[in-house]
Structures are given as C-alpha cells and as structure tokens.
Amino acid sequence: MKAPAPAPPVATVLAFDFDGTLHDPAGQPPVPAGFFELIQQLCREHAMAWGINTGRSLPFIVEGFAESRFPILPDWVVAREREIYFRSPRGRWLPHDTWNRTCAQQIHGLFKRLRKLLATIRHVVEESTGAEWLAMDGEPAGIIARTEEEMQWIIGQVQTLTRDEPLLGWQRNSIYLRFGHRDFQKGSSLAAVARHYASGPANCFAMGDSHNDMEMLDPRHAQMVACPGNALAEVKHHVTAVGGYVAQAGYGAGVIEAIRHFFPTQSNIT
Ligand SMILES: [Mg+2]
C-alpha cells in the first residue's frame, strides 16, 4: 500500500487509549455520545487530529469502533502500541509505511538476535507459572497470565533476565504482556503521529489508564496528559507528578472531563 500523503498542518493532536479509558465494557453505551459531540465541536473550533492509541490489533480496534457504534471515526490509530494508520477520506486505514516497516524490521532483527533469551524467558514462565506463551505472525512473543499477581511475578523475572538487553521492551496491560522494541511503543508512536501532522509535544494531549500508557503519558511526547478516575494508582501518581490531570469520573465521562480541563469550549454539552 502507498504511504498516505502528507497531512495538512494540525496544531493539536489528541491521543486516547481505548479499553479502560474511552471504552467501558459495562457502559451503556460503552463510549458516551457526549465524547463525540465534544470532539466534533473541538475540531470545528480548532485545528485538531484525534486518534486512538491502543494495544489492540487494527482489525480488533476497528471491530471495537463498530461495536461501540462510533458515529465518527478517528483521524488516526496506533495499533499494537506501535503500528500507525491514518484514515483516508473514504474511511480506509492507510499504514504509515515508513514507520511501520522500520518498526517491523527492527523487531524482527531484535527477536532473531534474542532468540535464546526469549526461549529462556518462555521456559521460566512455563515451568513456574500457569501463564500462556503467545507466538504468532505479527506477535512474536507475548504472555497471558492467570492473575495480576502472576503477571507481577513474571515482570520481576523478565526484569532480571533482560537486564543486559536495553533494546528489548515490553508492554504490560493487566494480565497481558507483549514483548517488543524499546523504541516502538505508545509514546514514540504518538510522537511519529505528531510529526506527520507537523505538530509536537507541546501540542499533544494523551490520556490512558494502564501500564502500557505510561510512555505516551510522558512530557517528552505529550505535554497535556490525563488519566480517568478508574486508572491504576501508578498511572494516577505519574500523571500527578508530571502536572497532568486526574479525572474524578471514570472511563468516557473522565475523558470528557479531561478534555474540558485542557480545551475549554463554548459548548454547553454535559
Ligand atoms: Mg487501557
């Protein structure tokens, strides 16, 4: 596929994590209608590009948009915390070819070099826990633990075993862990999206609830950061420490609250 044409300059880039931030599986609806109304109003009043920065694969997040009945689609998506796609005027998802190809090559090369180390980690996980090891096309190494505590134990082992391999990164979201490359995560991906729109950290807003959001909730990538009221305590602590906004409300209502905090509008949407 061809790389998307350079986008016209956009002053502000908004990045939302999906599961646990914008999307509440128990919500009716899972993403509040007020969010879309507010985003549409903001986009009318300011030059903005909004997107979803998620651990889901592209097909799975597209499914999420349909299930949650998104009345409008985001301008961009980061899938698997590292693959960038831009929405075409016809609603197709066009890959950021340069970024995605570099990312895939770097990960392939790294995992090839670290084959033995990953096999050791797999052995420890399978010998000592009931966690499941995942290896498939596009997802070379991942773990699903049975509990948060089990994942915490696994993280401790991984930290010890990978001490001498700074390029090997991992993204944790609850009981899920995905191995990857240190340089390709939600933060660096958001920075690449911002560059596409000729924007930068001072004009980036990011909001997330979990461990795998920490890199994008970093002032090096986004200087307006927030988390919903249901975020992990660690995330709330981090957001507070960097001068961000911790919403009182959870999930989508918290997202609306945070947007209103950073981008006051004339709106009377409640
Ligand atoms: Mg989340």
Coordinates of N, CA, C and O in Angstrom, one line a residue, residues 15-19 51-56 76-82 185-187 189-191 193 206-207 212-213 216:
A15 N -4.7 12.0 21.8 CA -4.5 10.5 21.8 C -5.2 9.9 22.9 O -5.0 10.3 24.1
F16 N -6.1 9.0 22.6 CA -6.9 8.3 23.7 C -6.6 6.8 23.7 O -6.7 6.2 22.6
D17 N -6.3 6.3 24.8 CA -6.3 4.8 24.9 C -7.8 4.4 24.8 O -8.7 5.1 25.1
F18 N -8.0 3.1 24.4 CA -9.4 2.7 24.1 C -9.9 2.0 25.4 O -10.6 2.5 26.2
D19 N -9.5 0.7 25.6 CA -10.0 -0.1 26.6 C -9.6 0.4 28.0 O -8.5 0.6 28.3
G51 N -7.1 10.6 17.8 CA -6.8 9.2 17.4 C -6.9 8.3 18.6 O -7.0 8.8 19.8
I52 N -6.8 7.0 18.3 CA -6.9 6.0 19.4 C -5.5 5.3 19.4 O -5.0 4.9 18.4
N53 N -4.9 5.3 20.6 CA -3.6 4.7 20.8 C -3.8 3.4 21.6 O -4.0 3.6 22.8
T54 N -3.8 2.3 21.0 CA -4.3 1.1 21.7 C -3.3 -0.1 21.5 O -2.5 -0.2 20.6
G55 N -3.5 -1.1 22.4 CA -2.7 -2.3 22.3 C -3.4 -3.3 21.4 O -2.8 -4.3 21.0
R56 N -4.7 -3.0 21.0 CA -5.4 -3.9 20.1 C -4.8 -3.9 18.7 O -4.2 -2.9 18.3
W76 N -6.7 9.0 13.1 CA -5.5 8.0 13.1 C -5.7 7.0 14.2 O -6.5 7.2 15.2
V77 N -5.0 5.9 14.0 CA -5.0 4.8 15.0 C -3.5 4.3 15.2 O -2.8 4.2 14.2
V78 N -3.1 4.1 16.4 CA -1.9 3.3 16.7 C -2.4 2.0 17.2 O -3.1 1.9 18.2
A79 N -2.1 0.9 16.5 CA -2.5 -0.4 16.9 C -1.3 -1.2 17.5 O -0.1 -0.9 17.1
R80 N -1.6 -2.2 18.3 CA -0.5 -3.0 19.0 C 0.6 -2.1 19.6 O 1.7 -2.4 19.6
E81 N 0.2 -0.9 20.0 CA 1.0 0.1 20.6 C 2.1 0.6 19.7 O 3.0 1.4 20.2
R82 N 2.1 0.2 18.5 CA 3.3 0.6 17.6 C 3.0 0.8 16.1 O 3.9 1.4 15.4
Q185 N 6.8 2.1 21.0 CA 5.7 1.9 22.0 C 4.7 3.1 21.8 O 4.9 3.9 20.9
K186 N 3.7 3.2 22.7 CA 2.7 4.2 22.5 C 3.3 5.7 22.5 O 2.8 6.5 21.8
G187 N 4.4 5.9 23.2 CA 4.9 7.2 23.3 C 5.6 7.6 22.0 O 5.4 8.7 21.4
S189 N 5.3 6.2 19.2 CA 4.3 6.2 18.1 C 3.5 7.5 18.0 O 3.3 8.1 17.0
L190 N 3.1 8.0 19.2 CA 2.4 9.3 19.3 C 3.3 10.4 18.7 O 2.8 11.2 18.0
A191 N 4.6 10.3 19.0 CA 5.5 11.4 18.5 C 5.6 11.3 17.0 O 5.6 12.4 16.3
V193 N 3.2 10.2 15.0 CA 1.9 10.8 14.5 C 1.9 12.3 14.5 O 1.5 12.9 13.6
A206 N -2.6 13.4 25.7 CA -2.6 11.9 25.8 C -3.4 11.5 27.0 O -3.2 12.1 28.1
M207 N -4.2 10.5 26.9 CA -4.9 10.0 28.1 C -5.0 8.5 28.1 O -5.3 7.9 27.1
N212 N 0.6 0.2 30.0 CA 1.1 0.4 28.6 C 0.9 1.8 28.1 O 1.2 2.1 26.9
D213 N 0.3 2.7 28.9 CA 0.1 4.1 28.5 C 1.2 5.0 29.0 O 1.3 6.1 28.7
M216 N 3.3 7.1 26.6 CA 2.6 8.3 26.0 C 2.2 9.4 27.0 O 2.0 10.5 26.6

